[in-house]
PDB file of C-alpha atoms in Angstrom:
ATOM      1  CA  UNK A 196       8.467  12.271 -12.731  1.00 71.00           C
ATOM      2  CA  UNK A 197       6.856  10.124 -10.059  1.00 80.00           C
ATOM      3  CA  UNK A 198       5.278  11.955  -7.155  1.00 88.00           C
ATOM      4  CA  UNK A 199       7.122   9.790  -4.636  1.00 91.00           C
ATOM      5  CA  UNK A 200      10.607   8.483  -5.441  1.00 92.00           C
ATOM      6  CA  UNK A 201      12.401   5.687  -3.675  1.00 93.00           C
ATOM      7  CA  UNK A 202      15.653   3.885  -4.463  1.00 90.00           C
ATOM      8  CA  UNK A 203      14.684   0.270  -5.278  1.00 87.00           C
ATOM      9  CA  UNK A 204      17.853  -1.175  -3.750  1.00 88.00           C
ATOM     10  CA  UNK A 205      18.604  -3.842  -2.785  1.00 93.00           C
ATOM     11  CA  UNK A 206      20.221  -2.457   0.334  1.00 96.00           C
ATOM     12  CA  UNK A 207      22.365  -5.067   2.031  1.00 97.00           C
ATOM     13  CA  UNK A 208      23.622  -4.573   5.597  1.00 97.00           C
ATOM     14  CA  UNK A 209      25.170  -6.809   8.266  1.00 97.00           C
ATOM     15  CA  UNK A 210      23.107  -7.759  11.288  1.00 97.00           C
ATOM     16  CA  UNK A 211      23.217  -5.067  13.967  1.00 97.00           C
ATOM     17  CA  UNK A 212      23.859  -2.199  11.539  1.00 97.00           C
ATOM     18  CA  UNK A 213      21.614   0.815  11.109  1.00 97.00           C
ATOM     19  CA  UNK A 214      19.399   0.700   8.038  1.00 97.00           C
ATOM     20  CA  UNK A 215      18.754   4.094   6.466  1.00 97.00           C
ATOM     21  CA  UNK A 216      15.914   4.451   3.960  1.00 97.00           C
ATOM     22  CA  UNK A 217      14.843   7.565   2.109  1.00 96.00           C
ATOM     23  CA  UNK A 218      12.079   8.937  -0.050  1.00 95.00           C
ATOM     24  CA  UNK A 219      11.584  12.220  -1.822  1.00 95.00           C
ATOM     25  CA  UNK A 220       8.255  13.648  -2.888  1.00 92.00           C
ATOM     26  CA  UNK A 221       7.351  16.407  -5.258  1.00 90.00           C
ATOM     27  CA  UNK A 222       3.987  17.720  -4.057  1.00 84.00           C
ATOM     28  CA  UNK A 223       4.020  20.073  -1.083  1.00 81.00           C
ATOM     29  CA  UNK A 224       0.299  19.336  -0.593  1.00 80.00           C
ATOM     30  CA  UNK A 225       1.159  15.952   0.918  1.00 80.00           C
ATOM     31  CA  UNK A 226       0.291  16.143   4.590  1.00 81.00           C
ATOM     32  CA  UNK A 227       0.672  12.688   6.082  1.00 87.00           C
ATOM     33  CA  UNK A 228       3.582  10.303   5.755  1.00 91.00           C
ATOM     34  CA  UNK A 229       3.789   6.573   6.326  1.00 93.00           C
ATOM     35  CA  UNK A 230       6.225   3.712   6.156  1.00 96.00           C
ATOM     36  CA  UNK A 231       5.080   0.185   5.384  1.00 95.00           C
ATOM     37  CA  UNK A 232       7.029  -3.066   5.556  1.00 96.00           C
ATOM     38  CA  UNK A 233       6.195  -5.786   3.056  1.00 95.00           C
ATOM     39  CA  UNK A 234       7.490  -9.321   3.221  1.00 95.00           C
ATOM     40  CA  UNK A 235       7.625 -11.323   0.026  1.00 90.00           C
ATOM     41  CA  UNK A 236       4.174 -12.320  -1.256  1.00 87.00           C
ATOM     42  CA  UNK A 237       2.429 -10.637   1.691  1.00 91.00           C
ATOM     43  CA  UNK A 238       0.398  -7.486   2.174  1.00 93.00           C
ATOM     44  CA  UNK A 239       2.146  -4.306   3.436  1.00 94.00           C
ATOM     45  CA  UNK A 240       2.203  -3.769   7.201  1.00 94.00           C
ATOM     46  CA  UNK A 241       2.070  -0.240   8.618  1.00 92.00           C
ATOM     47  CA  UNK A 242       5.208   0.654  10.593  1.00 94.00           C
ATOM     48  CA  UNK A 243       5.097   4.405  11.137  1.00 91.00           C
ATOM     49  CA  UNK A 244       2.592   7.206  10.562  1.00 88.00           C
ATOM     50  CA  UNK A 245       3.294  10.899  11.009  1.00 86.00           C
ATOM     51  CA  UNK A 246       1.905  14.227   9.866  1.00 82.00           C
ATOM     52  CA  UNK A 247       4.503  16.749  10.918  1.00 79.00           C
ATOM     53  CA  UNK A 248       8.120  17.567  10.306  1.00 84.00           C
ATOM     54  CA  UNK A 249      10.535  16.125  12.802  1.00 87.00           C
ATOM     55  CA  UNK A 250      11.246  12.711  14.250  1.00 90.00           C
ATOM     56  CA  UNK A 251       8.956   9.979  15.498  1.00 92.00           C
ATOM     57  CA  UNK A 252      10.377   6.981  17.292  1.00 94.00           C
ATOM     58  CA  UNK A 253       8.861   3.564  17.909  1.00 94.00           C
ATOM     59  CA  UNK A 254      11.190   0.944  19.317  1.00 96.00           C
ATOM     60  CA  UNK A 255      14.015   0.338  16.850  1.00 97.00           C
ATOM     61  CA  UNK A 256      12.315   2.458  14.185  1.00 97.00           C
ATOM     62  CA  UNK A 257      12.633   6.217  13.705  1.00 96.00           C
ATOM     63  CA  UNK A 258      10.756   8.126  11.026  1.00 95.00           C
ATOM     64  CA  UNK A 259      11.981  11.544  10.015  1.00 95.00           C
ATOM     65  CA  UNK A 260      10.111  14.099   7.899  1.00 93.00           C
ATOM     66  CA  UNK A 261      11.555  17.294   6.453  1.00 92.00           C
ATOM     67  CA  UNK A 262       8.736  19.108   4.679  1.00 89.00           C
ATOM     68  CA  UNK A 263      10.962  21.994   3.625  1.00 90.00           C
ATOM     69  CA  UNK A 264      13.071  19.684   1.482  1.00 91.00           C
ATOM     70  CA  UNK A 265      10.283  17.150   0.795  1.00 92.00           C
ATOM     71  CA  UNK A 266      12.332  14.329   2.231  1.00 93.00           C
ATOM     72  CA  UNK A 267      11.261  11.442   4.439  1.00 95.00           C
ATOM     73  CA  UNK A 268      13.480   8.853   6.076  1.00 96.00           C
ATOM     74  CA  UNK A 269      13.211   5.667   8.067  1.00 97.00           C
ATOM     75  CA  UNK A 270      16.005   4.402  10.299  1.00 97.00           C
ATOM     76  CA  UNK A 271      16.138   0.892  11.709  1.00 97.00           C
ATOM     77  CA  UNK A 272      18.556   0.421  14.610  1.00 97.00           C
ATOM     78  CA  UNK A 273      20.129  -2.888  15.589  1.00 97.00           C
ATOM     79  CA  UNK A 274      18.865  -4.494  12.382  1.00 97.00           C
ATOM     80  CA  UNK A 275      17.881  -8.151  12.443  1.00 97.00           C
ATOM     81  CA  UNK A 276      17.569 -10.736   9.653  1.00 97.00           C
ATOM     82  CA  UNK A 277      13.812 -10.575  10.245  1.00 97.00           C
ATOM     83  CA  UNK A 278      13.932  -6.946   9.049  1.00 97.00           C
ATOM     84  CA  UNK A 279      14.731  -8.218   5.549  1.00 97.00           C
ATOM     85  CA  UNK A 280      11.773  -7.006   3.507  1.00 96.00           C
ATOM     86  CA  UNK A 281      10.679  -4.301   1.099  1.00 95.00           C
ATOM     87  CA  UNK A 282       9.980  -0.945   2.719  1.00 97.00           C
ATOM     88  CA  UNK A 283       7.427   1.341   1.113  1.00 95.00           C
ATOM     89  CA  UNK A 284       7.035   5.014   1.864  1.00 95.00           C
ATOM     90  CA  UNK A 285       3.650   6.615   1.278  1.00 93.00           C
ATOM     91  CA  UNK A 286       2.181  10.087   1.414  1.00 90.00           C
ATOM     92  CA  UNK A 287      -1.429  11.145   1.893  1.00 85.00           C
ATOM     93  CA  UNK A 288      -3.008  14.229   0.357  1.00 79.00           C
ATOM     94  CA  UNK A 289      -6.299  15.454   1.768  1.00 73.00           C
ATOM     95  CA  UNK A 290      -8.706  16.492  -0.999  1.00 69.00           C
ATOM     96  CA  UNK A 291     -12.369  17.416  -0.984  1.00 64.00           C
ATOM     97  CA  UNK A 292     -13.027  14.924  -3.776  1.00 62.00           C
ATOM     98  CA  UNK A 293     -11.372  12.128  -1.867  1.00 64.00           C
ATOM     99  CA  UNK A 294      -8.026  11.664  -0.216  1.00 70.00           C
ATOM    100  CA  UNK A 295      -5.254   9.880  -2.013  1.00 77.00           C
ATOM    101  CA  UNK A 296      -2.397   7.730  -0.734  1.00 84.00           C
ATOM    102  CA  UNK A 297       0.628   7.723  -3.059  1.00 89.00           C
ATOM    103  CA  UNK A 298       3.320   5.074  -2.696  1.00 91.00           C
ATOM    104  CA  UNK A 299       6.957   4.979  -3.599  1.00 92.00           C
ATOM    105  CA  UNK A 300       8.199   1.937  -5.482  1.00 91.00           C
ATOM    106  CA  UNK A 301       9.744   0.368  -2.398  1.00 93.00           C
ATOM    107  CA  UNK A 302      13.306  -0.368  -1.271  1.00 95.00           C
ATOM    108  CA  UNK A 303      14.339  -3.978  -0.786  1.00 95.00           C
ATOM    109  CA  UNK A 304      16.446  -4.511   2.335  1.00 97.00           C
ATOM    110  CA  UNK A 305      18.548  -7.545   3.132  1.00 97.00           C
ATOM    111  CA  UNK A 306      20.021  -7.942   6.613  1.00 97.00           C
ATOM    112  CA  UNK A 307      22.725 -10.584   6.605  1.00 97.00           C
ATOM    113  CA  UNK A 308      23.406 -12.608   9.761  1.00 95.00           C
TER     114      UNK A 308
ATOM    115  CA  UNK B  14      -9.422 -11.592  15.440  1.00 56.00           C
ATOM    116  CA  UNK B  15     -10.005  -8.371  13.530  1.00 65.00           C
ATOM    117  CA  UNK B  16      -8.527  -8.030  10.105  1.00 92.00           C
ATOM    118  CA  UNK B  17      -8.829  -8.039   6.354  1.00 95.00           C
ATOM    119  CA  UNK B  18      -9.170 -11.256   4.411  1.00 95.00           C
ATOM    120  CA  UNK B  19      -8.650 -11.753   0.727  1.00 96.00           C
ATOM    121  CA  UNK B  20      -9.429 -14.900  -1.138  1.00 90.00           C
ATOM    122  CA  UNK B  21      -8.119 -16.833  -2.843  1.00 91.00           C
ATOM    123  CA  UNK B  22      -4.376 -16.360  -2.309  1.00 92.00           C
ATOM    124  CA  UNK B  23      -3.581 -17.525  -5.832  1.00 94.00           C
ATOM    125  CA  UNK B  24      -5.939 -17.347  -8.813  1.00 94.00           C
ATOM    126  CA  UNK B  25      -5.459 -18.564 -12.352  1.00 93.00           C
ATOM    127  CA  UNK B  26      -7.676 -17.630 -15.271  1.00 91.00           C
ATOM    128  CA  UNK B  27      -7.735 -17.877 -19.025  1.00 91.00           C
ATOM    129  CA  UNK B  28      -7.573 -14.719 -21.088  1.00 90.00           C
ATOM    130  CA  UNK B  29     -11.028 -13.372 -21.897  1.00 90.00           C
ATOM    131  CA  UNK B  30     -12.630 -14.456 -18.642  1.00 91.00           C
ATOM    132  CA  UNK B  31     -13.878 -12.105 -15.971  1.00 93.00           C
ATOM    133  CA  UNK B  32     -12.728 -12.892 -12.437  1.00 94.00           C
ATOM    134  CA  UNK B  33     -13.846 -11.534  -9.054  1.00 95.00           C
ATOM    135  CA  UNK B  34     -11.472 -11.078  -6.124  1.00 96.00           C
ATOM    136  CA  UNK B  35     -12.908 -11.110  -2.642  1.00 97.00           C
ATOM    137  CA  UNK B  36     -12.106  -8.642   0.160  1.00 97.00           C
ATOM    138  CA  UNK B  37     -13.755  -8.762   3.579  1.00 97.00           C
ATOM    139  CA  UNK B  38     -12.974  -6.756   6.720  1.00 97.00           C
ATOM    140  CA  UNK B  39     -14.293  -7.009  10.257  1.00 95.00           C
ATOM    141  CA  UNK B  40     -12.580  -3.847  11.516  1.00 94.00           C
ATOM    142  CA  UNK B  41     -15.733  -1.730  11.136  1.00 94.00           C
ATOM    143  CA  UNK B  42     -13.815   0.541   8.767  1.00 93.00           C
ATOM    144  CA  UNK B  43     -15.783   2.875   6.525  1.00 91.00           C
ATOM    145  CA  UNK B  44     -13.242   3.231   3.717  1.00 91.00           C
ATOM    146  CA  UNK B  45     -11.933   0.413   1.536  1.00 94.00           C
ATOM    147  CA  UNK B  46      -9.446   0.365  -1.320  1.00 94.00           C
ATOM    148  CA  UNK B  47      -8.105  -1.823  -4.087  1.00 96.00           C
ATOM    149  CA  UNK B  48      -4.507  -1.573  -5.271  1.00 96.00           C
ATOM    150  CA  UNK B  49      -2.494  -3.334  -7.883  1.00 96.00           C
ATOM    151  CA  UNK B  50       1.209  -4.049  -7.332  1.00 94.00           C
ATOM    152  CA  UNK B  51       3.625  -4.826 -10.146  1.00 91.00           C
ATOM    153  CA  UNK B  52       7.338  -5.469  -9.666  1.00 81.00           C
ATOM    154  CA  UNK B  53       9.266  -2.242  -9.102  1.00 71.00           C
ATOM    155  CA  UNK B  54       6.191  -0.032  -9.461  1.00 75.00           C
ATOM    156  CA  UNK B  55       4.837   0.196  -5.947  1.00 82.00           C
ATOM    157  CA  UNK B  56       1.102   0.205  -5.370  1.00 92.00           C
ATOM    158  CA  UNK B  57      -1.351   1.838  -7.736  1.00 93.00           C
ATOM    159  CA  UNK B  58      -4.911   2.669  -6.730  1.00 93.00           C
ATOM    160  CA  UNK B  59      -7.671   0.994  -8.742  1.00 96.00           C
ATOM    161  CA  UNK B  60     -10.865   1.922  -6.871  1.00 95.00           C
ATOM    162  CA  UNK B  61     -11.824   3.176  -3.436  1.00 93.00           C
ATOM    163  CA  UNK B  62     -15.013   3.462  -1.441  1.00 93.00           C
ATOM    164  CA  UNK B  63     -15.647   5.863   1.406  1.00 89.00           C
ATOM    165  CA  UNK B  64     -19.065   4.504   2.384  1.00 90.00           C
ATOM    166  CA  UNK B  65     -21.506   1.781   1.428  1.00 93.00           C
ATOM    167  CA  UNK B  66     -23.057   2.112  -2.039  1.00 94.00           C
ATOM    168  CA  UNK B  67     -20.452   4.658  -3.102  1.00 92.00           C
ATOM    169  CA  UNK B  68     -17.112   4.193  -4.826  1.00 93.00           C
ATOM    170  CA  UNK B  69     -14.667   6.241  -6.863  1.00 92.00           C
ATOM    171  CA  UNK B  70     -12.182   5.458  -9.606  1.00 93.00           C
ATOM    172  CA  UNK B  71      -8.524   5.529  -8.748  1.00 91.00           C
ATOM    173  CA  UNK B  72      -5.587   6.026 -11.082  1.00 90.00           C
ATOM    174  CA  UNK B  73      -5.957   2.798 -13.078  1.00 94.00           C
ATOM    175  CA  UNK B  74      -9.667   1.892 -13.037  1.00 96.00           C
ATOM    176  CA  UNK B  75      -9.962   0.902 -16.696  1.00 96.00           C
ATOM    177  CA  UNK B  76     -10.849  -2.772 -17.068  1.00 96.00           C
ATOM    178  CA  UNK B  77     -11.963  -3.131 -13.439  1.00 97.00           C
ATOM    179  CA  UNK B  78     -15.279  -2.852 -11.618  1.00 97.00           C
ATOM    180  CA  UNK B  79     -16.296  -2.892  -7.953  1.00 98.00           C
ATOM    181  CA  UNK B  80     -19.350  -2.908  -5.725  1.00 97.00           C
ATOM    182  CA  UNK B  81     -19.895  -1.898  -2.101  1.00 97.00           C
ATOM    183  CA  UNK B  82     -23.227  -3.328  -1.006  1.00 97.00           C
ATOM    184  CA  UNK B  83     -22.067  -4.053   2.531  1.00 96.00           C
ATOM    185  CA  UNK B  84     -19.668  -2.209   4.812  1.00 96.00           C
ATOM    186  CA  UNK B  85     -17.593  -5.361   5.302  1.00 97.00           C
ATOM    187  CA  UNK B  86     -17.183  -6.317   1.653  1.00 97.00           C
ATOM    188  CA  UNK B  87     -15.576  -4.694  -1.389  1.00 98.00           C
ATOM    189  CA  UNK B  88     -15.189  -7.214  -4.238  1.00 98.00           C
ATOM    190  CA  UNK B  89     -13.131  -6.364  -7.317  1.00 97.00           C
ATOM    191  CA  UNK B  90     -13.931  -7.758 -10.767  1.00 97.00           C
ATOM    192  CA  UNK B  91     -11.123  -7.922 -13.281  1.00 96.00           C
ATOM    193  CA  UNK B  92     -12.819  -7.857 -16.667  1.00 94.00           C
ATOM    194  CA  UNK B  93     -11.610  -9.123 -20.001  1.00 89.00           C
ATOM    195  CA  UNK B  94     -11.080  -5.480 -20.974  1.00 88.00           C
ATOM    196  CA  UNK B  95      -8.079  -5.225 -18.622  1.00 90.00           C
ATOM    197  CA  UNK B  96      -5.107  -5.602 -20.948  1.00 90.00           C
ATOM    198  CA  UNK B  97      -2.507  -6.742 -18.420  1.00 91.00           C
ATOM    199  CA  UNK B  98      -4.407  -8.373 -15.557  1.00 94.00           C
ATOM    200  CA  UNK B  99      -1.589 -10.519 -14.180  1.00 95.00           C
ATOM    201  CA  UNK B 100      -0.512  -8.827 -10.945  1.00 95.00           C
ATOM    202  CA  UNK B 101      -0.634  -8.895  -7.159  1.00 96.00           C
ATOM    203  CA  UNK B 102      -3.901  -7.339  -5.940  1.00 97.00           C
ATOM    204  CA  UNK B 103      -4.144  -5.786  -2.485  1.00 97.00           C
ATOM    205  CA  UNK B 104      -7.215  -4.679  -0.585  1.00 97.00           C
ATOM    206  CA  UNK B 105      -6.988  -2.152   2.236  1.00 94.00           C
ATOM    207  CA  UNK B 106      -9.286  -0.391   4.666  1.00 93.00           C
ATOM    208  CA  UNK B 107      -9.204   2.590   7.021  1.00 90.00           C
ATOM    209  CA  UNK B 108     -11.511   4.225   9.552  1.00 86.00           C
ATOM    210  CA  UNK B 109     -11.794   7.198   7.226  1.00 76.00           C
ATOM    211  CA  UNK B 110      -9.713   8.661   4.475  1.00 67.00           C
ATOM    212  CA  UNK B 111      -7.477  10.611   6.816  1.00 68.00           C
ATOM    213  CA  UNK B 112      -6.372   7.522   8.637  1.00 74.00           C
ATOM    214  CA  UNK B 113      -3.723   4.971   7.990  1.00 81.00           C
ATOM    215  CA  UNK B 114      -4.664   2.084   5.721  1.00 87.00           C
ATOM    216  CA  UNK B 115      -4.408  -1.540   6.729  1.00 91.00           C
ATOM    217  CA  UNK B 116      -3.817  -4.160   4.073  1.00 94.00           C
ATOM    218  CA  UNK B 117      -4.995  -7.678   3.456  1.00 96.00           C
ATOM    219  CA  UNK B 118      -2.648 -10.524   2.486  1.00 95.00           C
ATOM    220  CA  UNK B 119      -3.221 -10.045  -1.253  1.00 96.00           C
ATOM    221  CA  UNK B 120      -4.335 -12.186  -4.179  1.00 96.00           C
ATOM    222  CA  UNK B 121      -1.896 -13.094  -6.911  1.00 96.00           C
ATOM    223  CA  UNK B 122      -3.785 -13.291 -10.199  1.00 96.00           C
ATOM    224  CA  UNK B 123      -2.247 -14.989 -13.212  1.00 95.00           C
ATOM    225  CA  UNK B 124      -4.005 -14.775 -16.570  1.00 92.00           C
ATOM    226  CA  UNK B 125      -2.729 -16.892 -19.449  1.00 90.00           C
TER     227      UNK B 125
END
């Protein structure tokens, strides 16, 4: 079982719809949670970064973390064709020997005009 | 402009040859990382470095080597011992290991 699971998609939505993305993780030691956006053939770009349960909002993006159920979500409101990309969730575990960032496999999103 | 640069964008090599991928950052970040990305598998950590002259193996270090002689630079060598070297290679950096990582544009390596 992978430590971080993500549905690969593709997830296709019409322009203006809400995009809902989810990840589950297995290790309760994960302390920090991130969402990255990756356009085709480009490096990932950090969208959201949080370390606590609850919601964090930034413009059209809302990240939600539920540590009790080991579930993290990203919502994109008023989706645009430019939001078409692969979205990667990631979790960070703090260790004395060196911290480790673990990624999900990514969900491909397609926003149709 | 501050950022991470990786060169070249595309790289082609013959099987059996070693190849070195460049990663430079001018963000004054202490920590640097190398990941490999294969279709549908997300990013997997190859090597990371917390400070100059120190680096640690990640999850898939076999067949790879790195050096960290300068804070700004963290080159990755893909050796002939790496059985499946064709992949998209991403370099990242962060202020320290607790902080979010910022990625370069990547190098797509094709070995035939």
